[in-house]
Amino acid sequence: LKTFYISGNNIGPAGATALAEMLKINTTLKVFSIMGNNVGPTGATALAEMLKINNTLQKFWIHGSKIGDAGGKVVLDALKVNSTLT
């Protein structure tokens, strides 16, 4: 599996956190979209921590997932560390 679109599936913070844990050890997935969900700031924080570790993802889409300003900040901070997203 190289592409995973889970957009518009009402994924909440717990689901986003579980996905983030899986993606921390991912070695094959290149594209991940969690757009249009209810990730919230808590889920965004978990995904941001994953982005600091994951060196396989090349595309990551989270817009429209209700992450708020706090979630946006943690994701932006993680992007400063991640070197594989394009």
GROMACS .gro file of N, CA, C and O in nm:
model
  344
    1LEU      N    1   0.085  -0.118   0.000
    1LEU     CA    2   0.000   0.000   0.000
    1LEU      C    3   0.089   0.123   0.000
    1LEU      O    4   0.175   0.138   0.087
    2LYS      N    5   0.070   0.209  -0.100
    2LYS     CA    6   0.151   0.330  -0.110
    2LYS      C    7   0.069   0.458  -0.092
    2LYS      O    8   0.125   0.562  -0.062
    3THR      N    9  -0.063   0.448  -0.110
    3THR     CA   10  -0.152   0.563  -0.099
    3THR      C   11  -0.271   0.524  -0.013
    3THR      O   12  -0.331   0.419  -0.033
    4PHE      N   13  -0.304   0.610   0.084
    4PHE     CA   14  -0.416   0.584   0.173
    4PHE      C   15  -0.497   0.711   0.189
    4PHE      O   16  -0.451   0.808   0.249
    5TYR      N   17  -0.618   0.711   0.134
    5TYR     CA   18  -0.711   0.823   0.146
    5TYR      C   19  -0.820   0.781   0.245
    5TYR      O   20  -0.894   0.689   0.218
    6ILE      N   21  -0.829   0.851   0.356
    6ILE     CA   22  -0.934   0.824   0.454
    6ILE      C   23  -1.013   0.952   0.479
    6ILE      O   24  -1.058   0.981   0.587
    7SER      N   25  -1.027   1.028   0.373
    7SER     CA   26  -1.092   1.159   0.379
    7SER      C   27  -1.242   1.146   0.400
    7SER      O   28  -1.305   1.053   0.348
    8GLY      N   29  -1.299   1.241   0.476
    8GLY     CA   30  -1.444   1.249   0.494
    8GLY      C   31  -1.506   1.130   0.563
    8GLY      O   32  -1.617   1.090   0.530
    9ASN      N   33  -1.438   1.073   0.661
    9ASN     CA   34  -1.489   0.955   0.731
    9ASN      C   35  -1.517   0.978   0.879
    9ASN      O   36  -1.525   0.884   0.956
   10ASN      N   37  -1.528   1.105   0.918
   10ASN     CA   38  -1.558   1.140   1.057
   10ASN      C   39  -1.457   1.083   1.156
   10ASN      O   40  -1.491   1.043   1.267
   11ILE      N   41  -1.329   1.078   1.113
   11ILE     CA   42  -1.222   1.033   1.202
   11ILE      C   43  -1.201   1.140   1.310
   11ILE      O   44  -1.181   1.257   1.278
   12GLY      N   45  -1.208   1.099   1.434
   12GLY     CA   46  -1.189   1.191   1.545
   12GLY      C   47  -1.048   1.184   1.601
   12GLY      O   48  -0.960   1.118   1.544
   13PRO      N   49  -1.026   1.249   1.715
   13PRO     CA   50  -0.892   1.251   1.775
   13PRO      C   51  -0.836   1.112   1.806
   13PRO      O   52  -0.719   1.085   1.783
   14ALA      N   53  -0.919   1.022   1.858
   14ALA     CA   54  -0.872   0.887   1.892
   14ALA      C   55  -0.830   0.811   1.766
   14ALA      O   56  -0.726   0.744   1.765
   15GLY      N   57  -0.909   0.822   1.661
   15GLY     CA   58  -0.875   0.756   1.535
   15GLY      C   59  -0.749   0.813   1.473
   15GLY      O   60  -0.664   0.739   1.423
   16ALA      N   61  -0.736   0.945   1.478
   16ALA     CA   62  -0.616   1.010   1.424
   16ALA      C   63  -0.493   0.969   1.502
   16ALA      O   64  -0.386   0.946   1.444
   17THR      N   65  -0.507   0.957   1.634
   17THR     CA   66  -0.394   0.916   1.717
   17THR      C   67  -0.353   0.773   1.685
   17THR      O   68  -0.234   0.742   1.674
   18ALA      N   69  -0.450   0.685   1.666
   18ALA     CA   70  -0.418   0.546   1.629
   18ALA      C   71  -0.349   0.540   1.493
   18ALA      O   72  -0.251   0.466   1.476
   19LEU      N   73  -0.397   0.618   1.397
   19LEU     CA   74  -0.333   0.622   1.266
   19LEU      C   75  -0.191   0.678   1.275
   19LEU      O   76  -0.098   0.628   1.209
   20ALA      N   77  -0.173   0.778   1.360
   20ALA     CA   78  -0.040   0.837   1.378
   20ALA      C   79   0.057   0.735   1.434
   20ALA      O   80   0.173   0.727   1.391
   21GLU      N   81   0.012   0.655   1.529
   21GLU     CA   82   0.099   0.551   1.586
   21GLU      C   83   0.141   0.450   1.479
   21GLU      O   84   0.256   0.409   1.474
   22MET      N   85   0.048   0.412   1.393
   22MET     CA   86   0.079   0.320   1.284
   22MET      C   87   0.178   0.383   1.187
   22MET      O   88   0.273   0.319   1.142
   23LEU      N   89   0.158   0.510   1.157
   23LEU     CA   90   0.244   0.578   1.060
   23LEU      C   91   0.385   0.604   1.113
   23LEU      O   92   0.477   0.626   1.035
   24LYS      N   93   0.402   0.600   1.243
   24LYS     CA   94   0.537   0.616   1.300
   24LYS      C   95   0.630   0.504   1.254
   24LYS      O   96   0.750   0.524   1.242
   25ILE      N   97   0.573   0.387   1.230
   25ILE     CA   98   0.655   0.273   1.189
   25ILE      C   99   0.638   0.238   1.041
   25ILE      O  100   0.692   0.140   0.994
   26ASN      N  101   0.565   0.322   0.969
   26ASN     CA  102   0.541   0.301   0.827
   26ASN      C  103   0.672   0.304   0.747
   26ASN      O  104   0.756   0.390   0.768
   27THR      N  105   0.685   0.211   0.656
   27THR     CA  106   0.802   0.213   0.566
   27THR      C  107   0.763   0.206   0.419
   27THR      O  108   0.849   0.202   0.334
   28THR      N  109   0.633   0.206   0.389
   28THR     CA  110   0.590   0.195   0.250
   28THR      C  111   0.494   0.304   0.204
   28THR      O  112   0.494   0.341   0.087
   29LEU      N  113   0.410   0.355   0.293
   29LEU     CA  114   0.307   0.452   0.254
   29LEU      C  115   0.371   0.585   0.215
   29LEU      O  116   0.448   0.642   0.292
   30LYS      N  117   0.339   0.633   0.096
   30LYS     CA  118   0.396   0.759   0.045
   30LYS      C  119   0.296   0.874   0.052
   30LYS      O  120   0.336   0.989   0.064
   31VAL      N  121   0.167   0.843   0.041
   31VAL     CA  122   0.063   0.947   0.038
   31VAL      C  123  -0.042   0.914   0.143
   31VAL      O  124  -0.095   0.803   0.146
   32PHE      N  125  -0.072   1.012   0.229
   32PHE     CA  126  -0.173   0.994   0.333
   32PHE      C  127  -0.264   1.117   0.336
   32PHE      O  128  -0.217   1.230   0.352
   33SER      N  129  -0.394   1.094   0.321
   33SER     CA  130  -0.492   1.202   0.326
   33SER      C  131  -0.594   1.173   0.434
   33SER      O  132  -0.662   1.071   0.432
   34ILE      N  133  -0.604   1.267   0.528
   34ILE     CA  134  -0.704   1.259   0.634
   34ILE      C  135  -0.791   1.386   0.630
   34ILE      O  136  -0.842   1.433   0.730
   35MET      N  137  -0.808   1.441   0.510
   35MET     CA  138  -0.885   1.564   0.490
   35MET      C  139  -1.031   1.545   0.530
   35MET      O  140  -1.085   1.434   0.520
   36GLY      N  141  -1.093   1.655   0.571
   36GLY     CA  142  -1.237   1.656   0.595
   36GLY      C  143  -1.284   1.564   0.706
   36GLY      O  144  -1.391   1.505   0.696
   37ASN      N  145  -1.205   1.552   0.810
   37ASN     CA  146  -1.243   1.471   0.925
   37ASN      C  147  -1.255   1.561   1.048
   37ASN      O  148  -1.253   1.682   1.037
   38ASN      N  149  -1.269   1.500   1.164
   38ASN     CA  150  -1.282   1.575   1.291
   38ASN      C  151  -1.161   1.548   1.380
   38ASN      O  152  -1.176   1.520   1.498
   39VAL      N  153  -1.044   1.557   1.322
   39VAL     CA  154  -0.919   1.526   1.390
   39VAL      C  155  -0.899   1.610   1.515
   39VAL      O  156  -0.857   1.560   1.618
   40GLY      N  157  -0.930   1.738   1.507
   40GLY     CA  158  -0.915   1.828   1.621
   40GLY      C  159  -0.769   1.850   1.658
   40GLY      O  160  -0.679   1.786   1.605
   41PRO      N  161  -0.745   1.941   1.752
   41PRO     CA  162  -0.608   1.971   1.795
   41PRO      C  163  -0.535   1.851   1.855
   41PRO      O  164  -0.415   1.834   1.836
   42THR      N  165  -0.607   1.766   1.929
   42THR     CA  166  -0.543   1.649   1.991
   42THR      C  167  -0.493   1.552   1.885
   42THR      O  168  -0.379   1.505   1.891
   43GLY      N  169  -0.576   1.523   1.787
   43GLY     CA  170  -0.534   1.435   1.678
   43GLY      C  171  -0.424   1.497   1.595
   43GLY      O  172  -0.331   1.429   1.551
   44ALA      N  173  -0.431   1.629   1.576
   44ALA     CA  174  -0.327   1.699   1.500
   44ALA      C  175  -0.193   1.689   1.572
   44ALA      O  176  -0.088   1.673   1.509
   45THR      N  177  -0.195   1.696   1.705
   45THR     CA  178  -0.071   1.683   1.782
   45THR      C  179  -0.010   1.545   1.763
   45THR      O  180   0.111   1.532   1.744
   46ALA      N  181  -0.092   1.442   1.766
   46ALA     CA  182  -0.042   1.306   1.744
   46ALA      C  183   0.015   1.291   1.603
   46ALA      O  184   0.123   1.233   1.584
   47LEU      N  185  -0.054   1.346   1.505
   47LEU     CA  186  -0.005   1.339   1.366
   47LEU      C  187   0.124   1.419   1.349
   47LEU      O  188   0.214   1.379   1.276
   48ALA      N  189   0.134   1.532   1.419
   48ALA     CA  190   0.255   1.613   1.413
   48ALA      C  191   0.374   1.537   1.470
   48ALA      O  192   0.484   1.539   1.413
   49GLU      N  193   0.353   1.468   1.581
   49GLU     CA  194   0.462   1.387   1.638
   49GLU      C  195   0.505   1.278   1.541
   49GLU      O  196   0.624   1.248   1.529
   50MET      N  197   0.409   1.221   1.469
   50MET     CA  198   0.441   1.120   1.368
   50MET      C  199   0.525   1.182   1.257
   50MET      O  200   0.621   1.121   1.210
   51LEU      N  201   0.490   1.302   1.214
   51LEU     CA  202   0.563   1.368   1.105
   51LEU      C  203   0.709   1.393   1.142
   51LEU      O  204   0.796   1.398   1.054
   52LYS      N  205   0.737   1.407   1.269
   52LYS     CA  206   0.875   1.428   1.313
   52LYS      C  207   0.958   1.301   1.299
   52LYS      O  208   1.080   1.307   1.288
   53ILE      N  209   0.892   1.186   1.298
   53ILE     CA  210   0.959   1.056   1.296
   53ILE      C  211   0.955   0.991   1.158
   53ILE      O  212   1.055   0.933   1.112
   54ASN      N  213   0.841   1.001   1.091
   54ASN     CA  214   0.821   0.932   0.963
   54ASN      C  215   0.911   0.992   0.855
   54ASN      O  216   0.910   1.113   0.833
   55ASN      N  217   0.986   0.907   0.788
   55ASN     CA  218   1.071   0.954   0.679
   55ASN      C  219   1.035   0.888   0.547
   55ASN      O  220   1.119   0.879   0.458
   56THR      N  221   0.911   0.841   0.537
   56THR     CA  222   0.864   0.775   0.415
   56THR      C  223   0.756   0.856   0.344
   56THR      O  224   0.754   0.861   0.221
   57LEU      N  225   0.667   0.920   0.420
   57LEU     CA  226   0.559   0.997   0.357
   57LEU      C  227   0.615   1.109   0.270
   57LEU      O  228   0.709   1.178   0.310
   58GLN      N  229   0.554   1.125   0.154
   58GLN     CA  230   0.592   1.234   0.065
   58GLN      C  231   0.479   1.336   0.051
   58GLN      O  232   0.505   1.452   0.021
   59LYS      N  233   0.356   1.293   0.072
   59LYS     CA  234   0.239   1.381   0.065
   59LYS      C  235   0.153   1.356   0.189
   59LYS      O  236   0.128   1.242   0.226
   60PHE      N  237   0.106   1.464   0.250
   60PHE     CA  238   0.023   1.457   0.370
   60PHE      C  239  -0.081   1.567   0.362
   60PHE      O  240  -0.048   1.685   0.354
   61TRP      N  241  -0.208   1.528   0.359
   61TRP     CA  242  -0.317   1.625   0.350
   61TRP      C  243  -0.405   1.615   0.473
   61TRP      O  244  -0.457   1.510   0.506
   62ILE      N  245  -0.425   1.729   0.539
   62ILE     CA  246  -0.506   1.732   0.661
   62ILE      C  247  -0.608   1.846   0.658
   62ILE      O  248  -0.687   1.862   0.750
   63HIS      N  249  -0.613   1.925   0.552
   63HIS     CA  250  -0.702   2.041   0.552
   63HIS      C  251  -0.849   1.999   0.569
   63HIS      O  252  -0.889   1.889   0.531
   64GLY      N  253  -0.924   2.089   0.632
   64GLY     CA  254  -1.066   2.063   0.656
   64GLY      C  255  -1.091   1.963   0.768
   64GLY      O  256  -1.199   1.907   0.778
   65SER      N  257  -0.991   1.940   0.854
   65SER     CA  258  -1.005   1.841   0.961
   65SER      C  259  -1.019   1.904   1.099
   65SER      O  260  -0.992   1.840   1.200
   66LYS      N  261  -1.061   2.029   1.102
   66LYS     CA  262  -1.095   2.097   1.227
   66LYS      C  263  -0.983   2.090   1.331
   66LYS      O  264  -1.007   2.062   1.447
   67ILE      N  265  -0.859   2.120   1.286
   67ILE     CA  266  -0.746   2.114   1.378
   67ILE      C  267  -0.725   2.243   1.456
   67ILE      O  268  -0.653   2.245   1.554
   68GLY      N  269  -0.788   2.351   1.413
   68GLY     CA  270  -0.778   2.479   1.481
   68GLY      C  271  -0.639   2.539   1.474
   68GLY      O  272  -0.547   2.483   1.415
   69ASP      N  273  -0.624   2.654   1.536
   69ASP     CA  274  -0.495   2.724   1.536
   69ASP      C  275  -0.387   2.645   1.609
   69ASP      O  276  -0.273   2.637   1.563
   70ALA      N  277  -0.422   2.587   1.723
   70ALA     CA  278  -0.324   2.511   1.801
   70ALA      C  279  -0.275   2.389   1.723
   70ALA      O  280  -0.155   2.360   1.719
   71GLY      N  281  -0.367   2.319   1.658
   71GLY     CA  282  -0.329   2.203   1.577
   71GLY      C  283  -0.245   2.244   1.457
   71GLY      O  284  -0.148   2.177   1.421
   72GLY      N  285  -0.281   2.356   1.397
   72GLY     CA  286  -0.204   2.407   1.284
   72GLY      C  287  -0.061   2.440   1.323
   72GLY      O  288   0.034   2.410   1.251
   73LYS      N  289  -0.045   2.497   1.442
   73LYS     CA  290   0.090   2.534   1.489
   73LYS      C  291   0.176   2.411   1.510
   73LYS      O  292   0.292   2.408   1.469
   74VAL      N  293   0.121   2.307   1.573
   74VAL     CA  294   0.203   2.188   1.598
   74VAL      C  295   0.239   2.117   1.468
   74VAL      O  296   0.349   2.064   1.454
   75VAL      N  297   0.148   2.117   1.371
   75VAL     CA  298   0.179   2.056   1.242
   75VAL      C  299   0.288   2.138   1.172
   75VAL      O  300   0.383   2.081   1.116
   76LEU      N  301   0.276   2.269   1.173
   76LEU     CA  302   0.380   2.353   1.112
   76LEU      C  303   0.516   2.333   1.177
   76LEU      O  304   0.619   2.326   1.108
   77ASP      N  305   0.517   2.321   1.308
   77ASP     CA  306   0.643   2.296   1.378
   77ASP      C  307   0.703   2.162   1.337
   77ASP      O  308   0.825   2.150   1.320
   78ALA      N  309   0.619   2.062   1.318
   78ALA     CA  310   0.667   1.930   1.276
   78ALA      C  311   0.725   1.935   1.135
   78ALA      O  312   0.821   1.865   1.103
   79LEU      N  313   0.666   2.019   1.050
   79LEU     CA  314   0.716   2.031   0.913
   79LEU      C  315   0.856   2.089   0.908
   79LEU      O  316   0.930   2.064   0.812
   80LYS      N  317   0.895   2.161   1.011
   80LYS     CA  318   1.032   2.214   1.017
   80LYS      C  319   1.134   2.101   1.035
   80LYS      O  320   1.249   2.116   0.997
   81VAL      N  321   1.089   1.990   1.092
   81VAL     CA  322   1.176   1.876   1.118
   81VAL      C  323   1.171   1.773   1.005
   81VAL      O  324   1.272   1.712   0.970
   82ASN      N  325   1.052   1.755   0.947
   82ASN     CA  326   1.034   1.654   0.842
   82ASN      C  327   1.103   1.696   0.714
   82ASN      O  328   1.087   1.809   0.668
   83SER      N  329   1.177   1.604   0.654
   83SER     CA  330   1.251   1.638   0.532
   83SER      C  331   1.204   1.560   0.409
   83SER      O  332   1.263   1.572   0.303
   84THR      N  333   1.098   1.480   0.423
   84THR     CA  334   1.054   1.399   0.309
   84THR      C  335   0.925   1.446   0.243
   84THR      O  336   0.900   1.410   0.129
   85LEU      N  337   0.846   1.526   0.313
   85LEU     CA  338   0.722   1.576   0.252
   85LEU      C  339   0.756   1.677   0.144
   85LEU      O  340   0.845   1.760   0.161
   86THR      N  341   0.685   1.668   0.033
   86THR     CA  342   0.709   1.762  -0.078
   86THR      C  343   0.590   1.852  -0.099
   86THR      O  344   0.483   1.826  -0.056
   0.00000   0.00000   0.00000
